PDB file of C-alpha atoms in Angstrom:
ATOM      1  CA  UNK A 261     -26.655 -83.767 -96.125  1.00  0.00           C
ATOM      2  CA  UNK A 262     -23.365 -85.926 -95.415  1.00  0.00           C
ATOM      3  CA  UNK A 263     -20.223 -84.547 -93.505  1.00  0.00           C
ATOM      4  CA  UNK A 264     -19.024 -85.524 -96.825  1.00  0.00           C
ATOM      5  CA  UNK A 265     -20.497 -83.847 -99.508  1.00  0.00           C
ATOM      6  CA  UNK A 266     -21.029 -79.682 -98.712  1.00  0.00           C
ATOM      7  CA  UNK A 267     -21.927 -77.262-100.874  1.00  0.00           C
ATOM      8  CA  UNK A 268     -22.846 -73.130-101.272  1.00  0.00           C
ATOM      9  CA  UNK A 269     -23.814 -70.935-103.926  1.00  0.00           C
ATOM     10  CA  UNK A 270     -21.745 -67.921-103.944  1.00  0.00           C
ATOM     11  CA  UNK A 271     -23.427 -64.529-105.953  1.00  0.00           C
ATOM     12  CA  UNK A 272     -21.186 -62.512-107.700  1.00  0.00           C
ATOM     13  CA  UNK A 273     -21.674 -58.981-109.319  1.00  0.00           C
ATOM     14  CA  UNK A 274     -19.502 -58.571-111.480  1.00  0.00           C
ATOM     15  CA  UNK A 275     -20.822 -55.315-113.270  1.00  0.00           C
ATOM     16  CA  UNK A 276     -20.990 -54.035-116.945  1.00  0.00           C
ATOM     17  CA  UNK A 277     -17.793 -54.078-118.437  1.00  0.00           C
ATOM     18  CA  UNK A 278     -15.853 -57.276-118.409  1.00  0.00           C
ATOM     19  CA  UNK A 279     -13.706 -58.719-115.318  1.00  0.00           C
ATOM     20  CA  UNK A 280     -11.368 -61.206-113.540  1.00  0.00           C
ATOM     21  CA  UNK A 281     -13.191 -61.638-110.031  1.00  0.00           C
ATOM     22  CA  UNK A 282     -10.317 -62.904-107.753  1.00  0.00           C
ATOM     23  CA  UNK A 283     -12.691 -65.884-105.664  1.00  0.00           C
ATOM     24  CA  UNK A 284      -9.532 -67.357-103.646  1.00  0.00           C
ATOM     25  CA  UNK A 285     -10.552 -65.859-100.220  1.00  0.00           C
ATOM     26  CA  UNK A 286     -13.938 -66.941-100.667  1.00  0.00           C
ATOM     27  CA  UNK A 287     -13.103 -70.638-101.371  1.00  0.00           C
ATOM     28  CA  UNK A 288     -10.769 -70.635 -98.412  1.00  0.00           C
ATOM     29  CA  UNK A 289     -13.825 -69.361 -96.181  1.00  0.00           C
ATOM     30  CA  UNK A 290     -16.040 -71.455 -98.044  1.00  0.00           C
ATOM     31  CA  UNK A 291     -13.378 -74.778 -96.892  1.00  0.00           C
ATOM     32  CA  UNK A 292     -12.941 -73.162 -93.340  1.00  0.00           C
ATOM     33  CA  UNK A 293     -16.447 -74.705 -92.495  1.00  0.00           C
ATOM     34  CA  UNK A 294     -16.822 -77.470 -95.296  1.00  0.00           C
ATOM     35  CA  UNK A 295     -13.320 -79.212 -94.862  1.00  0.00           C
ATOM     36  CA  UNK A 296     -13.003 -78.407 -91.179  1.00  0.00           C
ATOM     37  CA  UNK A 297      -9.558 -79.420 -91.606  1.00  0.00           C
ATOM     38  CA  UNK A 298     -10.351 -82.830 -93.914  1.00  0.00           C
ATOM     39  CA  UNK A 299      -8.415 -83.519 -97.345  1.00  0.00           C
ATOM     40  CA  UNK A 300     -10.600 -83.861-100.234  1.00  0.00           C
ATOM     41  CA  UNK A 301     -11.566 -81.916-103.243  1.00  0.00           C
ATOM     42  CA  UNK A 302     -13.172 -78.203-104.274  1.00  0.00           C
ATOM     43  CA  UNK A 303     -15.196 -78.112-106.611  1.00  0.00           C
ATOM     44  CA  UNK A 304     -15.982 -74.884-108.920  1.00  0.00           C
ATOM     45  CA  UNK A 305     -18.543 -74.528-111.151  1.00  0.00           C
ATOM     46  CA  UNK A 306     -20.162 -71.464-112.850  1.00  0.00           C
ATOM     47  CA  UNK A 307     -23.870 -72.357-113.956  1.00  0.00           C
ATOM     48  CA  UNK A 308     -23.899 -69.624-117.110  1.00  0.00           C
ATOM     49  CA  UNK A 309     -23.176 -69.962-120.799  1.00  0.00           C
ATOM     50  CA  UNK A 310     -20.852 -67.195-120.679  1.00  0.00           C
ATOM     51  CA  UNK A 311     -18.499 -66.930-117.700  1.00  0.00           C
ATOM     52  CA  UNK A 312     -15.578 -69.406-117.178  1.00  0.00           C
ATOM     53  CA  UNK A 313     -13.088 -70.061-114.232  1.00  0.00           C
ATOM     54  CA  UNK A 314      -9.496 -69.754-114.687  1.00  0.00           C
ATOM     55  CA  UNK A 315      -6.245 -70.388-112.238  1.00  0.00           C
ATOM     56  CA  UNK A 316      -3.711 -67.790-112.364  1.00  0.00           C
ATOM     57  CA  UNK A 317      -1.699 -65.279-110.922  1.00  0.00           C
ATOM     58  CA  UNK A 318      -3.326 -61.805-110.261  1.00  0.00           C
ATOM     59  CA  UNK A 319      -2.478 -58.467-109.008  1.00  0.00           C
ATOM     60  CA  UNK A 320       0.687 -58.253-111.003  1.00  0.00           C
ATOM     61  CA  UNK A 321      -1.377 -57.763-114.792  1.00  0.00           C
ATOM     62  CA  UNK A 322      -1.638 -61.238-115.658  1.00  0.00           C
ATOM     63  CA  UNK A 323      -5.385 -60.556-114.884  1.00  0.00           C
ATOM     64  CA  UNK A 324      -5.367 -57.804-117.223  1.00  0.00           C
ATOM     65  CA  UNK A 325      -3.161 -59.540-119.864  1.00  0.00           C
ATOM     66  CA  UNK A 326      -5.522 -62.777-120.008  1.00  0.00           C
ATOM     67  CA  UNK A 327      -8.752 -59.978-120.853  1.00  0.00           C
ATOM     68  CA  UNK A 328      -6.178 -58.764-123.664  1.00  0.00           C
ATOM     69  CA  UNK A 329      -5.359 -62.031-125.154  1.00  0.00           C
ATOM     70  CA  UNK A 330      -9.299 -63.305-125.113  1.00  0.00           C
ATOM     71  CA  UNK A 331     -10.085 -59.925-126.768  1.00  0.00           C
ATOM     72  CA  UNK A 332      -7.797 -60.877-129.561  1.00  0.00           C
ATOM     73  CA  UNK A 333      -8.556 -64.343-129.483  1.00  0.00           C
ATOM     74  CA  UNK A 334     -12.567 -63.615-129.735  1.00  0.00           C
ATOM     75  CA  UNK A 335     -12.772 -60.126-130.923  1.00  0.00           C
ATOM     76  CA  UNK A 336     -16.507 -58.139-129.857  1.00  0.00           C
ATOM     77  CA  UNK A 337     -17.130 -57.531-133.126  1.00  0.00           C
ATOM     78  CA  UNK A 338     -20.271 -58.677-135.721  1.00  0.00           C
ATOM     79  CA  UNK A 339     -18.186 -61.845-137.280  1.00  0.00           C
ATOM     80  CA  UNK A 340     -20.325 -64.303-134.791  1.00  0.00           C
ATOM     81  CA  UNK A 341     -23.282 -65.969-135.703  1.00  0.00           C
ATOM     82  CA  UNK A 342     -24.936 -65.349-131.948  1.00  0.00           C
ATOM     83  CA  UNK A 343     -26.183 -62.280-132.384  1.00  0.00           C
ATOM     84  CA  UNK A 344     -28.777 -61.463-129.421  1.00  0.00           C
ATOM     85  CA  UNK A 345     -27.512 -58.549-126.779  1.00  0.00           C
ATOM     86  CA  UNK A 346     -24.807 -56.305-126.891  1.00  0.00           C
ATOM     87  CA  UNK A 347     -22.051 -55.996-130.397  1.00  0.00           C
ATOM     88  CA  UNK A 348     -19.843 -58.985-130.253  1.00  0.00           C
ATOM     89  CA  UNK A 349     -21.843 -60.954-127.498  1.00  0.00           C
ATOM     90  CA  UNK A 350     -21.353 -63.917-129.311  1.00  0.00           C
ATOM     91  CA  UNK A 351     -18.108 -64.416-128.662  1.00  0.00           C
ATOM     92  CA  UNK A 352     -18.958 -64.133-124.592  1.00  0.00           C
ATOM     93  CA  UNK A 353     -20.637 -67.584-125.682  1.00  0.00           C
ATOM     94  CA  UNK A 354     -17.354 -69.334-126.831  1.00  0.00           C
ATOM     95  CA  UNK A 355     -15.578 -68.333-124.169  1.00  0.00           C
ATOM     96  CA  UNK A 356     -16.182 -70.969-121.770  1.00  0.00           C
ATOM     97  CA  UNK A 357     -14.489 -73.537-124.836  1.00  0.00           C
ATOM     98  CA  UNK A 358     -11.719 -71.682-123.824  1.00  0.00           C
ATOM     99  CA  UNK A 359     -12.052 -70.757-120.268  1.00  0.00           C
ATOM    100  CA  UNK A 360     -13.953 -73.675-118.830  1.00  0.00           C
ATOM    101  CA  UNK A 361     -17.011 -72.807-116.290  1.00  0.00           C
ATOM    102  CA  UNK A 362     -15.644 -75.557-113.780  1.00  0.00           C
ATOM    103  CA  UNK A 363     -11.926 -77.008-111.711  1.00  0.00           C
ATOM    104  CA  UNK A 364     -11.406 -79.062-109.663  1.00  0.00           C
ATOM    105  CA  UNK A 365      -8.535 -78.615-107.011  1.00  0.00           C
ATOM    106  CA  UNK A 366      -7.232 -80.832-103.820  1.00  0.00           C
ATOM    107  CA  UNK A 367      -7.724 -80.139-100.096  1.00  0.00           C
ATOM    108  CA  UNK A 368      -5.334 -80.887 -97.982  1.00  0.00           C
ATOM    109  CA  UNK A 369      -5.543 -80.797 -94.049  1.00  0.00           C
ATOM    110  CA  UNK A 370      -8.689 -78.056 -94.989  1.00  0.00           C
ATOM    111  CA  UNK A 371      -6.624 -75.653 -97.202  1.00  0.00           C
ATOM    112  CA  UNK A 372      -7.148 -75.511-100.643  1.00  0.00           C
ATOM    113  CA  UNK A 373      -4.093 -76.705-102.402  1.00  0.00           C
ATOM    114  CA  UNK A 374      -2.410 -73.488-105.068  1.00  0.00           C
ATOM    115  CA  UNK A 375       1.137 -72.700-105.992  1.00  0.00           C
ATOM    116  CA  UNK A 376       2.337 -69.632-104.787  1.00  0.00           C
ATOM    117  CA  UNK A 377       1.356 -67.271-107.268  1.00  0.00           C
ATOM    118  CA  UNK A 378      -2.142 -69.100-108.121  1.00  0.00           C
ATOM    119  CA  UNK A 379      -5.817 -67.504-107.062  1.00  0.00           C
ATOM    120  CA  UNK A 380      -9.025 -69.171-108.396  1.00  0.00           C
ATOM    121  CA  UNK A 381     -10.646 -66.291-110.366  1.00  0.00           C
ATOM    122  CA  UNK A 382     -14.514 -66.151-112.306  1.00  0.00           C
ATOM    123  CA  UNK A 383     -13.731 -64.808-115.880  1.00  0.00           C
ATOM    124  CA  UNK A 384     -16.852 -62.626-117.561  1.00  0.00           C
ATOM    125  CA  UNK A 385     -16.437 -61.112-120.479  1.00  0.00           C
ATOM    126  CA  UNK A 386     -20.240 -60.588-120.497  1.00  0.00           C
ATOM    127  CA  UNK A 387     -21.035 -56.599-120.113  1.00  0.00           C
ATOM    128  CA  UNK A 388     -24.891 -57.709-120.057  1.00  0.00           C
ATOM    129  CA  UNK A 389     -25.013 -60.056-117.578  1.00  0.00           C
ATOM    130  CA  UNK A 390     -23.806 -58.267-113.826  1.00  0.00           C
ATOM    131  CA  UNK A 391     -24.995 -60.937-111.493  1.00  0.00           C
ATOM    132  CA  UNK A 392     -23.142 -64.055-111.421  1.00  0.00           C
ATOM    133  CA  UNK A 393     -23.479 -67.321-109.355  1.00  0.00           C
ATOM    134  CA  UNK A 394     -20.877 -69.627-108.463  1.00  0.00           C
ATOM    135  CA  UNK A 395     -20.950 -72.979-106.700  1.00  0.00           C
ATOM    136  CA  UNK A 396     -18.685 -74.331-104.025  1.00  0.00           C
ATOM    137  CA  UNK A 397     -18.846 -78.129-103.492  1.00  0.00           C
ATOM    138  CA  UNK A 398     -16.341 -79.834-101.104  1.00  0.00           C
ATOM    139  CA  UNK A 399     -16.041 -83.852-101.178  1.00  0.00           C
ATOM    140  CA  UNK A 400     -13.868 -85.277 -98.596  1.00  0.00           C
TER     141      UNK A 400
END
């Protein structure tokens, strides 16, 4: 494989109820060897129908706040027409039309590239699924 192109598969649990998985300090490792101090991109992709990837601030509630708003947004309740698993787990299936399974974000000098208050976090509102896998490509 290129110098260019690096990639890893990072395995996640994230349990049975539903979570915001801070995965900031694993991208940084993650670029530590990939990058070696190159500018390019990261990209973040989550390979399931029900888990999405979102940029924001955590530790202060917003993580807790954006579980709130998708639980009034897509309510766990009978009204969806995907009925298989646990009540409501058809709505864990539009989330990623909302919170998308992949970003892409720059490299610069081998650090990945947030605002201040900005961590890369893995969104599952799925209480059936506990293992997770998300993958790491760097292009520079």
């Amino acid at each position: 494989m290129s110098d260019a192109f690096t990639t890893r598969m990072l395995n996640v649990t994230t349990g049975s109820r539903e979570r915001v998985v801070d995965l900031t300090g694993e991208c940084e490792d993650f670029l530590r060897d990939a990058a070696a101090g190159r500018d390019g991109l990261l990209n973040i992709f989550v390979p399931h129908a029900t888990a999405g990837l979102a940029i924001i601030e955590t530790g202060a509630g917003s993580d807790e706040d954006l579980l709130a708003a998708l639980h009034s947004l897509l309510p766990a309740d009978d009204r969806w027409q995907h009925r298989h698993g646990s009540p409501g787990h058809g709505r864990d299936h539009v989330l990623p039309g909302l919170v998308p399974p992949y970003a892409t974000l720059p490299v610069i000098g081998g650090r990945l590239e947030l605002g201040t208050w900005q961590s890369v976090c893995l969104v599952d509102t799925n209480k059936d699924n506990r293992e997770r896998q998300v993958r790491l490509s760097f292009l520079g």
